[in-house]
PDB file of C-alpha atoms in Angstrom:
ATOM      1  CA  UNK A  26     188.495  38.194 -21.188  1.00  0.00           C
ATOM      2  CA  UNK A  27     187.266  38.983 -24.829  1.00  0.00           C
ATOM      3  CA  UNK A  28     190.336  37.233 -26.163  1.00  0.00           C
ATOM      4  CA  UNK A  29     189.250  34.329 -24.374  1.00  0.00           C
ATOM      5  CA  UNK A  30     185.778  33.943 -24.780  1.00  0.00           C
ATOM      6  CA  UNK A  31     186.929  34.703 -29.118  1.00  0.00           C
ATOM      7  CA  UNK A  32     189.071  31.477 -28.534  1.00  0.00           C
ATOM      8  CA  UNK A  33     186.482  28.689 -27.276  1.00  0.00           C
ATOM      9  CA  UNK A  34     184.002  29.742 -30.525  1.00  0.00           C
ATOM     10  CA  UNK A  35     184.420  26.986 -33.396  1.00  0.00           C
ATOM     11  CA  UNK A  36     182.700  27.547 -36.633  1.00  0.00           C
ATOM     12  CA  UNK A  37     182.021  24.797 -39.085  1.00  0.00           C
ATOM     13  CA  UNK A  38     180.250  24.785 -42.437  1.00  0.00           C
ATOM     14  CA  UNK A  39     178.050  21.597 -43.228  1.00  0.00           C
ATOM     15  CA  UNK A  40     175.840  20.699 -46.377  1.00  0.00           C
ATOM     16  CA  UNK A  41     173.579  18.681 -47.959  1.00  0.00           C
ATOM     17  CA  UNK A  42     171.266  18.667 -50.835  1.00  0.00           C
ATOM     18  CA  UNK A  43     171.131  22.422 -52.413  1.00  0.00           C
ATOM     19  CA  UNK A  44     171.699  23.547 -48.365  1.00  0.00           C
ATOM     20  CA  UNK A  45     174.064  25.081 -46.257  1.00  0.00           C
ATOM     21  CA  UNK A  46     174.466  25.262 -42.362  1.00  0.00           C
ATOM     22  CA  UNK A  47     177.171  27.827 -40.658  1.00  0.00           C
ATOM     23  CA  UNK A  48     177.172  26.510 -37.150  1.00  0.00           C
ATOM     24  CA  UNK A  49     178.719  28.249 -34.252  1.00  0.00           C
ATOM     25  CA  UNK A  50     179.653  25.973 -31.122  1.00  0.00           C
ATOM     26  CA  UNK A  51     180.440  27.808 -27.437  1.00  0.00           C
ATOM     27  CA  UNK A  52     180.711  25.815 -24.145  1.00  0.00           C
ATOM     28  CA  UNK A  53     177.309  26.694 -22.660  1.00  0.00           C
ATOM     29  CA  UNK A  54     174.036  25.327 -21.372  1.00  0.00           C
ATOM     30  CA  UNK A  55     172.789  23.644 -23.985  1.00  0.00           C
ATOM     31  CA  UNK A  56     171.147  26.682 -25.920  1.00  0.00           C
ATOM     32  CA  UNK A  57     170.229  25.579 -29.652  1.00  0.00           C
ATOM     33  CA  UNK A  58     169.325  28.923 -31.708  1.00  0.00           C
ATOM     34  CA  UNK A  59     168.600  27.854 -35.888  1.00  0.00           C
ATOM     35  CA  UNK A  60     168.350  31.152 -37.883  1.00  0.00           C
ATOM     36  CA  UNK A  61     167.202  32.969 -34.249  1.00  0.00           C
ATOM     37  CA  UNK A  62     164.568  30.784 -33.669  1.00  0.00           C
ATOM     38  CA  UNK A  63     164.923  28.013 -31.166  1.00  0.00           C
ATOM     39  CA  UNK A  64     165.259  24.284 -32.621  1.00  0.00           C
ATOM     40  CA  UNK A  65     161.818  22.833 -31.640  1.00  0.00           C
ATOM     41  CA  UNK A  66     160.242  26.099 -33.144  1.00  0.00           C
ATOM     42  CA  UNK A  67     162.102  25.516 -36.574  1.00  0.00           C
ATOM     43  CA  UNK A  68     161.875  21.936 -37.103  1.00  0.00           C
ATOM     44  CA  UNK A  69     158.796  21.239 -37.673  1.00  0.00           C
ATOM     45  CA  UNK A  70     158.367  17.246 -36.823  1.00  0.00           C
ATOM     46  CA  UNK A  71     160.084  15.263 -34.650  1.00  0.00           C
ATOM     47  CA  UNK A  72     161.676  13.386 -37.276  1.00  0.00           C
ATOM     48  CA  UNK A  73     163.778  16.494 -37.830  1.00  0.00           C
ATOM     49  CA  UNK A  74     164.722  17.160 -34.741  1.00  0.00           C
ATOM     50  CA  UNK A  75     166.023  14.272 -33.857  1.00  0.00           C
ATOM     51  CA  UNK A  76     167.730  14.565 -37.110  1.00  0.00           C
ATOM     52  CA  UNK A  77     169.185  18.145 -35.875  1.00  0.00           C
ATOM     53  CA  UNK A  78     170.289  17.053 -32.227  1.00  0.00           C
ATOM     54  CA  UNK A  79     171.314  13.505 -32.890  1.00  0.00           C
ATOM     55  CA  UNK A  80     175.657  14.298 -33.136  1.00  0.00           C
ATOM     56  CA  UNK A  81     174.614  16.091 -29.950  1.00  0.00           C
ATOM     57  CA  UNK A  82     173.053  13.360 -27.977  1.00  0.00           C
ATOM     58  CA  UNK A  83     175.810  10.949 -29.438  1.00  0.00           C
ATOM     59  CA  UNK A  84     178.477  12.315 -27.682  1.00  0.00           C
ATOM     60  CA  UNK A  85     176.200  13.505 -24.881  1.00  0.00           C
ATOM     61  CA  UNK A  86     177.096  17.410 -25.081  1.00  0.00           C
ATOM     62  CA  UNK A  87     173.264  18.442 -25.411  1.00  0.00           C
ATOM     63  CA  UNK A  88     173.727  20.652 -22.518  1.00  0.00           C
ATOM     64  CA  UNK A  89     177.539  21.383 -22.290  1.00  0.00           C
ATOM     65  CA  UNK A  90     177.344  23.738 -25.241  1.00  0.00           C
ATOM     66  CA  UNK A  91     175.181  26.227 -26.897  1.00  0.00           C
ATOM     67  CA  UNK A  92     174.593  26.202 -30.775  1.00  0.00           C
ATOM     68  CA  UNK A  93     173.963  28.803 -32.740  1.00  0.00           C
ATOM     69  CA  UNK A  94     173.402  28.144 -36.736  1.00  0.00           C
ATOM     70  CA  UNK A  95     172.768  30.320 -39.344  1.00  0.00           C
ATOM     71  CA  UNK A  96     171.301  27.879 -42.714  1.00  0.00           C
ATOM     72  CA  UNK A  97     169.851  28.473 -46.064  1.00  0.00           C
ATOM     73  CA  UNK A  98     169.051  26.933 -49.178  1.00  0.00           C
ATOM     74  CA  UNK A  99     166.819  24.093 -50.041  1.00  0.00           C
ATOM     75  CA  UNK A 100     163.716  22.743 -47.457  1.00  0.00           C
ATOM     76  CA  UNK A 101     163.268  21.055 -43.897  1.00  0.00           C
ATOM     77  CA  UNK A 102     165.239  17.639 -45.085  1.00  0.00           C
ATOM     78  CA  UNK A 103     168.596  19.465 -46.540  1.00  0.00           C
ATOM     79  CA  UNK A 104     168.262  22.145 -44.652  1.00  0.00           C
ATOM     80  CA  UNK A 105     168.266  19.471 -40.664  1.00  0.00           C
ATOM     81  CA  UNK A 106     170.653  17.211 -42.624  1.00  0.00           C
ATOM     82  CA  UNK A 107     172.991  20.135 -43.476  1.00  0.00           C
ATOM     83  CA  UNK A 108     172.952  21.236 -40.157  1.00  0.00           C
ATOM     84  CA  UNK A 109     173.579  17.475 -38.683  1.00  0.00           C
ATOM     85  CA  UNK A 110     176.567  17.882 -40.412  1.00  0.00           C
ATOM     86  CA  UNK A 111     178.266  21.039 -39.316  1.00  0.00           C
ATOM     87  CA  UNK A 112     177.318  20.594 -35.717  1.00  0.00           C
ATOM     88  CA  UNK A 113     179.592  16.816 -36.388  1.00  0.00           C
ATOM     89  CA  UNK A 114     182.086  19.279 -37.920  1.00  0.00           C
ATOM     90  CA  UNK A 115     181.896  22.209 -34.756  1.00  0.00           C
ATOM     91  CA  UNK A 116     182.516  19.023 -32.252  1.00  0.00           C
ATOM     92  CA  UNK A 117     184.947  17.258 -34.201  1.00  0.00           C
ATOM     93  CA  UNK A 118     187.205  20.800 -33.998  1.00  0.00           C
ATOM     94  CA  UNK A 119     186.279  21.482 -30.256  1.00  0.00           C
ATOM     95  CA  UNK A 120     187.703  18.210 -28.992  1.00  0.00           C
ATOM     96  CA  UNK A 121     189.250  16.037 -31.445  1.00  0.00           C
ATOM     97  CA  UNK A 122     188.651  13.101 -29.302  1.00  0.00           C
ATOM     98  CA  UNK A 123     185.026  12.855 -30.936  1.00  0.00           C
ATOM     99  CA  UNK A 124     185.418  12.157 -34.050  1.00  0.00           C
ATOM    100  CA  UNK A 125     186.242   8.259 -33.822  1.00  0.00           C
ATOM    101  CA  UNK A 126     182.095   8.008 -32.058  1.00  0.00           C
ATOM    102  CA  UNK A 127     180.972  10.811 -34.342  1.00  0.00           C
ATOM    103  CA  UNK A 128     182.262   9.062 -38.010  1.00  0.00           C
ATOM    104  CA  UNK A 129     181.132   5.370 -36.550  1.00  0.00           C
ATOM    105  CA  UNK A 130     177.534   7.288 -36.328  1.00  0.00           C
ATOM    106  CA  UNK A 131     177.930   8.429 -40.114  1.00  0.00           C
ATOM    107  CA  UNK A 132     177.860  11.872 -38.783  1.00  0.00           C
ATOM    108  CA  UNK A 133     180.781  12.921 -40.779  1.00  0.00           C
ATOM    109  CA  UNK A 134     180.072  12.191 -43.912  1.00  0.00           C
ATOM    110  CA  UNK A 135     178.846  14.541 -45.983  1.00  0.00           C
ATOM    111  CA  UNK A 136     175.604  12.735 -47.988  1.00  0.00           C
ATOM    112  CA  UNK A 137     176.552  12.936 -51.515  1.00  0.00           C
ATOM    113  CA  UNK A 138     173.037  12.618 -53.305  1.00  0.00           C
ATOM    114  CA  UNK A 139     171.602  15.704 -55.316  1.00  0.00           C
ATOM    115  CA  UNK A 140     168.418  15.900 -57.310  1.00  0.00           C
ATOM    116  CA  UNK A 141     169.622  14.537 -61.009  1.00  0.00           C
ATOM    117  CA  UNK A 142     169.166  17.007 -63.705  1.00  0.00           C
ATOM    118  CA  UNK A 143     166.605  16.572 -66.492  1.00  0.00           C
ATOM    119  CA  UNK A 144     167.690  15.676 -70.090  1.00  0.00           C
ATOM    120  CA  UNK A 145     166.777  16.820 -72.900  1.00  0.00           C
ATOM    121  CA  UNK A 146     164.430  14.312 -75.355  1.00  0.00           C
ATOM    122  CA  UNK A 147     162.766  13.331 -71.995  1.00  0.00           C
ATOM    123  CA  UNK A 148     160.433  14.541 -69.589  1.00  0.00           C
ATOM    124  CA  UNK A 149     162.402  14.355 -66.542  1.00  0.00           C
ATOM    125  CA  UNK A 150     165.939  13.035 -64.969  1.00  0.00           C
ATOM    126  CA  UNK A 151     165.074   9.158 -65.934  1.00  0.00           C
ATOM    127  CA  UNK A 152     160.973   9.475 -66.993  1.00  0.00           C
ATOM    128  CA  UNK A 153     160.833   8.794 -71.156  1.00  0.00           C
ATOM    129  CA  UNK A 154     158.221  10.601 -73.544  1.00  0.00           C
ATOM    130  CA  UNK A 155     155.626   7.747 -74.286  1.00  0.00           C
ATOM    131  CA  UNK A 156     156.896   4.795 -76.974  1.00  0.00           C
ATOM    132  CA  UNK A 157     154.766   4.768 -79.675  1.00  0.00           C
ATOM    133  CA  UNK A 158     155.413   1.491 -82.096  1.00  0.00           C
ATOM    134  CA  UNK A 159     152.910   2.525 -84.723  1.00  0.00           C
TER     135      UNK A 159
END
């Protein structure tokens, strides 16, 4: 029974920003654990959440499986967007069949934009040291 129970577990890695999201998927009741606290308790608006449970609710498998993810690095944003993107990963490798509504949600692609490094001469990334003419 171990064996089988070892087999139905997929694991996918998601990122975004500076964060990362290990996400463990299981056919379940719809349990949704993020670092051992449940989802509502961890996101802290409701902008996030939805952000969080949104590949979820796309392929309607909020309460078909439980989700357990482990995520750290960066704040709330990276850190719901990361996760977003593993749980697209975990469902894409539990039934293949999703990825076709999954990708035409942008759900599979991996958001690309970091913060910009400063330079040096200048203040910030893009922000100049004042011009003075005279």
């Amino acid at each position: 029974m171990s064996a089988k129970k070892a087999e139905e577990v997929y694991i996918a890695t998601g990122r975004r920003k500076t964060s990362t999201a290990r996400v463990r998927i299981t056919p379940g009741t719809g349990l949704f654990l993020i670092n051992g606290r449940e989802a509502n308790d961890y996101c802290p608006t409701d902008q996030l959440r939805k952000t969080v449970t949104s590949p979820l609710e796309e392929v309607e498998m909020s309460d078909k499986v439980d989700v357990t993810v482990n995520v750290c690095g960066g704040g709330c944003s990276g850190q719901a967007g990361a996760v977003r993107h593993g749980i697209s990963r975990a469902l894409e490798k539990m039934d293949p069949e999703l990825r076709v509504p999954l990708k035409k949600a942008g759900h599979m692609r991996r958001d690309p934009r970091k913060k910009e490094r400063k330079k040096t001469g200048q203040p910030g990334a893009r922000k100049r040291f004042q011009f003075s003419k005279r």
